[in-house]
PDB file of C-alpha atoms and ligand atoms in Angstrom:
ATOM      1  CA  MET C 475       0.000   0.000   0.000  1.00  0.00           C
ATOM      2  CA  GLU C 476       1.249   3.457  -0.890  1.00  0.00           C
ATOM      3  CA  ARG C 477       1.938   6.103   1.739  1.00  0.00           C
ATOM      4  CA  HIS C 478      -0.727   8.502   0.438  1.00  0.00           C
ATOM      5  CA  GLU C 479      -3.379   5.790   0.347  1.00  0.00           C
ATOM      6  CA  ALA C 480      -2.574   4.688   3.901  1.00  0.00           C
ATOM      7  CA  LEU C 481      -2.623   8.274   5.154  1.00  0.00           C
ATOM      8  CA  GLU C 482      -5.980   8.883   3.517  1.00  0.00           C
ATOM      9  CA  ILE C 483      -7.432   5.860   5.305  1.00  0.00           C
ATOM     10  CA  VAL C 484      -6.041   6.706   8.725  1.00  0.00           C
ATOM     11  CA  LYS C 485      -6.916  10.415   8.555  1.00  0.00           C
ATOM     12  CA  LYS C 486     -10.603   9.505   8.747  1.00  0.00           C
ATOM     13  CA  GLN C 487     -10.008   7.686  12.044  1.00  0.00           C
ATOM     14  CA  LEU C 488      -8.144  10.477  13.816  1.00  0.00           C
ATOM     15  CA  THR C 489      -8.403  14.034  15.059  1.00  0.00           C
ATOM     16  CA  GLU C 490      -6.252  16.625  13.266  1.00  0.00           C
ATOM     17  CA  HIS C 491      -3.854  16.694  16.221  1.00  0.00           C
ATOM     18  CA  ARG C 492      -3.492  12.916  16.269  1.00  0.00           C
ATOM     19  CA  TYR C 493      -3.048  12.900  12.489  1.00  0.00           C
ATOM     20  CA  GLN C 494      -0.148  15.366  12.791  1.00  0.00           C
ATOM     21  CA  HIS C 495       1.334  13.109  15.494  1.00  0.00           C
ATOM     22  CA  THR C 496       0.985  10.177  13.079  1.00  0.00           C
ATOM     23  CA  ILE C 497       2.895  12.064  10.348  1.00  0.00           C
ATOM     24  CA  GLY C 498       5.651  12.734  12.888  1.00  0.00           C
ATOM     25  CA  VAL C 499       5.810   9.069  13.899  1.00  0.00           C
ATOM     26  CA  MET C 500       5.896   8.043  10.231  1.00  0.00           C
ATOM     27  CA  GLU C 501       8.822  10.333   9.388  1.00  0.00           C
ATOM     28  CA  THR C 502      10.707   9.364  12.537  1.00  0.00           C
ATOM     29  CA  ALA C 503      10.097   5.640  12.030  1.00  0.00           C
ATOM     30  CA  VAL C 504      11.431   5.783   8.458  1.00  0.00           C
ATOM     31  CA  GLU C 505      14.545   7.623   9.661  1.00  0.00           C
ATOM     32  CA  LEU C 506      15.116   5.017  12.366  1.00  0.00           C
ATOM     33  CA  ALA C 507      14.539   2.193   9.882  1.00  0.00           C
ATOM     34  CA  LYS C 508      17.250   3.682   7.643  1.00  0.00           C
ATOM     35  CA  ARG C 509      19.634   4.105  10.547  1.00  0.00           C
ATOM     36  CA  TYR C 510      19.142   0.625  11.991  1.00  0.00           C
ATOM     37  CA  GLY C 511      18.600  -1.324   8.794  1.00  0.00           C
ATOM     38  CA  ALA C 512      14.923  -2.217   9.148  1.00  0.00           C
ATOM     39  CA  ASP C 513      12.420  -2.500   6.305  1.00  0.00           C
ATOM     40  CA  GLU C 514      11.533   1.146   5.609  1.00  0.00           C
ATOM     41  CA  LYS C 515       8.240   0.364   3.917  1.00  0.00           C
ATOM     42  CA  LYS C 516       7.046  -1.737   6.869  1.00  0.00           C
ATOM     43  CA  ALA C 517       8.182   0.918   9.332  1.00  0.00           C
ATOM     44  CA  GLU C 518       6.246   3.516   7.365  1.00  0.00           C
ATOM     45  CA  LEU C 519       3.010   1.516   7.272  1.00  0.00           C
ATOM     46  CA  ALA C 520       3.225   0.399  10.917  1.00  0.00           C
ATOM     47  CA  ALA C 521       3.761   4.010  11.981  1.00  0.00           C
ATOM     48  CA  ILE C 522       0.915   5.320   9.831  1.00  0.00           C
ATOM     49  CA  PHE C 523      -1.530   2.844  11.353  1.00  0.00           C
ATOM     50  CA  HIS C 524      -0.166   2.610  14.912  1.00  0.00           C
ATOM     51  CA  ASP C 525      -2.931   4.766  16.461  1.00  0.00           C
ATOM     52  CA  TYR C 526      -5.695   3.612  14.091  1.00  0.00           C
ATOM     53  CA  ALA C 527      -7.983   2.545  16.982  1.00  0.00           C
ATOM     54  CA  LYS C 528      -7.181   5.478  19.297  1.00  0.00           C
ATOM     55  CA  PHE C 529     -10.677   6.972  19.073  1.00  0.00           C
ATOM     56  CA  ARG C 530     -12.827   3.846  19.008  1.00  0.00           C
ATOM     57  CA  PRO C 531     -15.479   3.754  21.742  1.00  0.00           C
ATOM     58  CA  LYS C 532     -14.268   1.911  24.846  1.00  0.00           C
ATOM     59  CA  GLU C 533     -17.200  -0.483  24.643  1.00  0.00           C
ATOM     60  CA  GLU C 534     -16.246  -1.514  21.111  1.00  0.00           C
ATOM     61  CA  MET C 535     -12.616  -2.041  22.114  1.00  0.00           C
ATOM     62  CA  LYS C 536     -13.648  -4.063  25.157  1.00  0.00           C
ATOM     63  CA  GLN C 537     -15.841  -6.308  23.034  1.00  0.00           C
ATOM     64  CA  ILE C 538     -13.026  -6.920  20.533  1.00  0.00           C
ATOM     65  CA  ILE C 539     -10.607  -7.790  23.351  1.00  0.00           C
ATOM     66  CA  LEU C 540     -13.089 -10.353  24.676  1.00  0.00           C
ATOM     67  CA  GLU C 541     -14.222 -11.808  21.355  1.00  0.00           C
ATOM     68  CA  GLN C 542     -10.767 -12.042  19.809  1.00  0.00           C
ATOM     69  CA  ASN C 543      -9.294 -13.714  22.895  1.00  0.00           C
ATOM     70  CA  MET C 544      -6.785 -10.975  23.534  1.00  0.00           C
ATOM     71  CA  PRO C 545      -5.143 -11.005  26.979  1.00  0.00           C
ATOM     72  CA  ASN C 546      -8.063 -10.483  29.367  1.00  0.00           C
ATOM     73  CA  ASP C 547      -5.944  -8.706  31.936  1.00  0.00           C
ATOM     74  CA  LEU C 548      -5.883  -5.703  29.595  1.00  0.00           C
ATOM     75  CA  LEU C 549      -9.390  -4.939  30.807  1.00  0.00           C
ATOM     76  CA  SER C 550      -8.216  -4.396  34.391  1.00  0.00           C
ATOM     77  CA  TYR C 551      -5.540  -1.921  33.326  1.00  0.00           C
ATOM     78  CA  ASN C 552      -5.598   1.592  31.881  1.00  0.00           C
ATOM     79  CA  THR C 553      -7.940   1.839  28.880  1.00  0.00           C
ATOM     80  CA  GLU C 554      -5.083   3.699  27.121  1.00  0.00           C
ATOM     81  CA  LEU C 555      -3.497   0.292  26.560  1.00  0.00           C
ATOM     82  CA  TRP C 556      -6.411  -1.064  24.549  1.00  0.00           C
ATOM     83  CA  HIS C 557      -5.973   0.832  21.281  1.00  0.00           C
ATOM     84  CA  ALA C 558      -2.715  -0.966  20.488  1.00  0.00           C
ATOM     85  CA  PRO C 559      -3.904  -4.616  20.272  1.00  0.00           C
ATOM     86  CA  VAL C 560      -7.343  -3.531  19.050  1.00  0.00           C
ATOM     87  CA  GLY C 561      -5.634  -1.378  16.428  1.00  0.00           C
ATOM     88  CA  ALA C 562      -3.634  -4.344  15.137  1.00  0.00           C
ATOM     89  CA  TYR C 563      -6.865  -6.327  14.817  1.00  0.00           C
ATOM     90  CA  LEU C 564      -8.769  -3.544  13.029  1.00  0.00           C
ATOM     91  CA  VAL C 565      -5.903  -2.725  10.694  1.00  0.00           C
ATOM     92  CA  GLN C 566      -5.939  -6.375   9.668  1.00  0.00           C
ATOM     93  CA  THR C 567      -9.706  -6.744   9.336  1.00  0.00           C
ATOM     94  CA  GLU C 568     -10.757  -3.268   8.133  1.00  0.00           C
ATOM     95  CA  VAL C 569      -7.703  -2.102   6.203  1.00  0.00           C
ATOM     96  CA  GLY C 570      -6.588  -5.560   5.067  1.00  0.00           C
ATOM     97  CA  ILE C 571      -2.957  -5.436   6.119  1.00  0.00           C
ATOM     98  CA  GLN C 572      -1.839  -9.011   6.737  1.00  0.00           C
ATOM     99  CA  ASP C 573       1.873  -8.539   7.353  1.00  0.00           C
ATOM    100  CA  GLU C 574       2.558  -9.923  10.844  1.00  0.00           C
ATOM    101  CA  ASP C 575       5.640  -7.730  11.352  1.00  0.00           C
ATOM    102  CA  ILE C 576       3.552  -4.616  10.804  1.00  0.00           C
ATOM    103  CA  LEU C 577       0.634  -5.905  12.903  1.00  0.00           C
ATOM    104  CA  LYS C 578       2.932  -6.764  15.821  1.00  0.00           C
ATOM    105  CA  ALA C 579       4.553  -3.338  15.731  1.00  0.00           C
ATOM    106  CA  ILE C 580       1.060  -1.868  16.109  1.00  0.00           C
ATOM    107  CA  ARG C 581      -0.004  -4.430  18.754  1.00  0.00           C
ATOM    108  CA  TYR C 582       2.958  -3.725  21.052  1.00  0.00           C
ATOM    109  CA  HIS C 583       3.449  -0.007  20.475  1.00  0.00           C
ATOM    110  CA  THR C 584       2.095   1.034  23.885  1.00  0.00           C
ATOM    111  CA  SER C 585       3.249  -1.674  26.307  1.00  0.00           C
ATOM    112  CA  GLY C 586       6.203  -3.117  24.453  1.00  0.00           C
ATOM    113  CA  ARG C 587       7.018  -6.726  25.329  1.00  0.00           C
ATOM    114  CA  ALA C 588      10.018  -8.880  26.134  1.00  0.00           C
ATOM    115  CA  ASP C 589      12.140  -9.630  23.063  1.00  0.00           C
ATOM    116  CA  MET C 590      10.734  -6.951  20.801  1.00  0.00           C
ATOM    117  CA  THR C 591      11.619  -7.111  17.108  1.00  0.00           C
ATOM    118  CA  LEU C 592      13.592  -4.295  15.486  1.00  0.00           C
ATOM    119  CA  LEU C 593      10.424  -2.995  13.836  1.00  0.00           C
ATOM    120  CA  GLU C 594       8.505  -3.032  17.136  1.00  0.00           C
ATOM    121  CA  LYS C 595      11.287  -1.059  18.822  1.00  0.00           C
ATOM    122  CA  ILE C 596      11.363   1.473  15.996  1.00  0.00           C
ATOM    123  CA  VAL C 597       7.642   2.195  16.199  1.00  0.00           C
ATOM    124  CA  TYR C 598       7.716   2.361  20.013  1.00  0.00           C
ATOM    125  CA  VAL C 599      10.619   4.811  20.029  1.00  0.00           C
ATOM    126  CA  ALA C 600       9.301   6.850  17.075  1.00  0.00           C
ATOM    127  CA  ASP C 601       5.966   7.221  18.900  1.00  0.00           C
ATOM    128  CA  TYR C 602       7.871   8.545  21.901  1.00  0.00           C
ATOM    129  CA  ILE C 603      10.258  10.972  20.158  1.00  0.00           C
ATOM    130  CA  GLU C 604       8.396  12.282  17.088  1.00  0.00           C
ATOM    131  CA  PRO C 605       8.918  16.054  16.692  1.00  0.00           C
ATOM    132  CA  GLY C 606       5.513  16.946  18.180  1.00  0.00           C
ATOM    133  CA  ARG C 607       6.344  15.378  21.558  1.00  0.00           C
ATOM    134  CA  ILE C 608       7.483  17.932  24.104  1.00  0.00           C
ATOM    135  CA  PHE C 609       7.414  16.235  27.522  1.00  0.00           C
ATOM    136  CA  GLN C 610      10.215  16.067  30.068  1.00  0.00           C
ATOM    137  CA  GLY C 611      12.983  13.691  29.163  1.00  0.00           C
ATOM    138  CA  VAL C 612      12.159  13.449  25.469  1.00  0.00           C
ATOM    139  CA  GLU C 613      15.389  15.196  24.375  1.00  0.00           C
ATOM    140  CA  GLU C 614      17.500  12.577  26.120  1.00  0.00           C
ATOM    141  CA  VAL C 615      15.647   9.775  24.329  1.00  0.00           C
ATOM    142  CA  ARG C 616      15.974  11.630  20.997  1.00  0.00           C
ATOM    143  CA  ALA C 617      19.733  11.844  21.446  1.00  0.00           C
ATOM    144  CA  LEU C 618      19.989   8.181  22.446  1.00  0.00           C
ATOM    145  CA  ALA C 619      17.953   7.158  19.391  1.00  0.00           C
ATOM    146  CA  GLN C 620      20.766   8.477  17.171  1.00  0.00           C
ATOM    147  CA  GLN C 621      23.251   6.137  18.865  1.00  0.00           C
ATOM    148  CA  ASP C 622      21.613   3.063  20.281  1.00  0.00           C
ATOM    149  CA  LEU C 623      18.004   2.020  19.780  1.00  0.00           C
ATOM    150  CA  ASP C 624      17.892  -0.255  22.847  1.00  0.00           C
ATOM    151  CA  GLN C 625      19.205   2.519  25.077  1.00  0.00           C
ATOM    152  CA  ALA C 626      16.569   4.884  23.705  1.00  0.00           C
ATOM    153  CA  LEU C 627      13.868   2.295  24.294  1.00  0.00           C
ATOM    154  CA  LEU C 628      15.084   1.626  27.823  1.00  0.00           C
ATOM    155  CA  GLN C 629      15.108   5.327  28.673  1.00  0.00           C
ATOM    156  CA  ALA C 630      11.624   5.812  27.227  1.00  0.00           C
ATOM    157  CA  LEU C 631      10.385   2.889  29.344  1.00  0.00           C
ATOM    158  CA  LYS C 632      12.021   4.198  32.489  1.00  0.00           C
ATOM    159  CA  ASN C 633      10.395   7.592  31.920  1.00  0.00           C
ATOM    160  CA  THR C 634       6.996   5.983  31.309  1.00  0.00           C
ATOM    161  CA  VAL C 635       7.195   3.766  34.410  1.00  0.00           C
ATOM    162  CA  GLN C 636       8.302   6.729  36.510  1.00  0.00           C
ATOM    163  CA  PHE C 637       5.443   8.798  35.142  1.00  0.00           C
ATOM    164  CA  LEU C 638       2.940   6.054  35.988  1.00  0.00           C
ATOM    165  CA  LEU C 639       4.384   5.590  39.486  1.00  0.00           C
ATOM    166  CA  LYS C 640       4.104   9.298  40.146  1.00  0.00           C
ATOM    167  CA  LYS C 641       0.437   9.211  39.162  1.00  0.00           C
ATOM    168  CA  ASN C 642      -0.209   6.115  41.332  1.00  0.00           C
ATOM    169  CA  GLN C 643      -1.215   4.164  38.247  1.00  0.00           C
ATOM    170  CA  PRO C 644      -0.860   0.429  37.747  1.00  0.00           C
ATOM    171  CA  ILE C 645       1.873  -0.761  35.393  1.00  0.00           C
ATOM    172  CA  TYR C 646       0.907  -3.355  32.836  1.00  0.00           C
ATOM    173  CA  PRO C 647       3.054  -6.544  33.108  1.00  0.00           C
ATOM    174  CA  ASP C 648       4.289  -6.331  29.488  1.00  0.00           C
ATOM    175  CA  THR C 649       5.712  -2.878  30.248  1.00  0.00           C
ATOM    176  CA  ILE C 650       7.681  -4.382  33.145  1.00  0.00           C
ATOM    177  CA  HIS C 651       8.729  -7.320  30.963  1.00  0.00           C
ATOM    178  CA  THR C 652      10.050  -4.924  28.326  1.00  0.00           C
ATOM    179  CA  TYR C 653      12.049  -3.057  30.924  1.00  0.00           C
ATOM    180  CA  ASN C 654      13.426  -6.257  32.477  1.00  0.00           C
ATOM    181  CA  ALA C 655      14.431  -7.739  29.128  1.00  0.00           C
ATOM    182  CA  LEU C 656      16.422  -4.620  28.241  1.00  0.00           C
ATOM    183  CA  ILE C 657      18.060  -4.081  31.607  1.00  0.00           C
ATOM    184  CA  MET C 658      19.134  -7.727  31.876  1.00  0.00           C
ATOM    185  CA  LYS C 659      20.486  -7.783  28.328  1.00  0.00           C
ATOM    186  CA  LYS C 660      22.618  -4.738  29.088  1.00  0.00           C
ATOM    187  CA  LYS C 661      24.730  -6.421  31.751  1.00  0.00           C
TER     188      LYS C 661
HETATM  189  P1  GDP B1905      -0.154   7.608  22.043  1.00  0.00           P
HETATM  190  O1  GDP B1905      -1.238   6.633  21.676  1.00  0.00           O
HETATM  191  O2  GDP B1905       0.533   8.184  20.859  1.00  0.00           O
HETATM  192  O3  GDP B1905      -0.619   8.673  22.985  1.00  0.00           O
HETATM  193  O4  GDP B1905       0.983   6.819  22.843  1.00  0.00           O
HETATM  194  P2  GDP B1905       0.911   5.363  23.478  1.00  0.00           P
HETATM  195  O5  GDP B1905       0.179   4.425  22.631  1.00  0.00           O
HETATM  196  O6  GDP B1905       2.326   5.017  23.797  1.00  0.00           O
HETATM  197  O7  GDP B1905       0.043   5.552  24.799  1.00  0.00           O
HETATM  198  C1  GDP B1905       0.706   5.842  25.951  1.00  0.00           C
HETATM  199  C2  GDP B1905      -0.295   6.048  27.055  1.00  0.00           C
HETATM  200  O8  GDP B1905      -0.595   4.836  27.743  1.00  0.00           O
HETATM  201  C3  GDP B1905       0.350   6.979  28.046  1.00  0.00           C
HETATM  202  O9  GDP B1905      -0.563   7.992  28.404  1.00  0.00           O
HETATM  203  C4  GDP B1905       0.651   6.083  29.218  1.00  0.00           C
HETATM  204  O10 GDP B1905       0.621   6.802  30.395  1.00  0.00           O
HETATM  205  C5  GDP B1905      -0.487   5.071  29.133  1.00  0.00           C
HETATM  206  N1  GDP B1905      -0.265   3.843  29.893  1.00  0.00           N
HETATM  207  C6  GDP B1905      -1.069   3.397  30.863  1.00  0.00           C
HETATM  208  N2  GDP B1905      -0.620   2.289  31.436  1.00  0.00           N
HETATM  209  C7  GDP B1905       0.510   1.988  30.826  1.00  0.00           C
HETATM  210  C8  GDP B1905       1.457   0.934  31.010  1.00  0.00           C
HETATM  211  O11 GDP B1905       1.367   0.051  31.855  1.00  0.00           O
HETATM  212  N3  GDP B1905       2.502   0.958  30.169  1.00  0.00           N
HETATM  213  C9  GDP B1905       2.670   1.925  29.212  1.00  0.00           C
HETATM  214  N4  GDP B1905       3.745   1.864  28.424  1.00  0.00           N
HETATM  215  N5  GDP B1905       1.800   2.924  29.037  1.00  0.00           N
HETATM  216  C10 GDP B1905       0.730   2.963  29.837  1.00  0.00           C
HETATM  217 FE1   FE B1906      -0.773   4.838  20.711  1.00  0.00          FE
HETATM  218 FE1   FE B1907       4.201   4.971  23.130  1.00  0.00          FE
HETATM  219 FE1   FE B1908       1.022   7.362  18.993  1.00  0.00          FE
END
């Protein structure tokens, strides 16, 4: 699928602000794919569709999680986590993208997981550092992303976990697993 066709499809699913974010993730993901030798076309499509389900009604997302036998524990955690696996499902069924590498990059873009693929890491980090992101700590992750993708990912995770702790929010197990996998690999 061509970039312009994909963008046209996703634009209808998003607010203008979220669409601009998507463009930023797309450009960043392609840059990272070039730098780290990933498939640029897959990085582009995964980035374009990563937030496809962001604005689906919670009830619809909940039903999909139950009917498609997605991990049930998702339902006890922050609803923000739902759009990633539900997005992968809808991008497959509504848009017709069948490539598992792309679908997994969408599925794990919020929580991450242990043993992420290169493409999954690229979309996760691109989502975190795209030019529209302005939160505390983003500059450090941007700099790391030029040098070492795993280090950038680890720093983004540490920031996210710290942010959740500060807000007294639960941390989804896959987020912890992502962190553990990276910190144990480092040593
Ligand atoms: P966005 O869709 O572009 O806004 O970015 P994400 O898909 O990465 O969504 C991140 C949101 O999920 C943030 O607001 C996090 O605070 C929230 N979130 C809630 N619980 C968790 C968790 O356990 N792990 C992670 N990584 N994010 C979580
Ligand atoms: Fe997202
Ligand atoms: Fe993210
Ligand atoms: Fe996003």
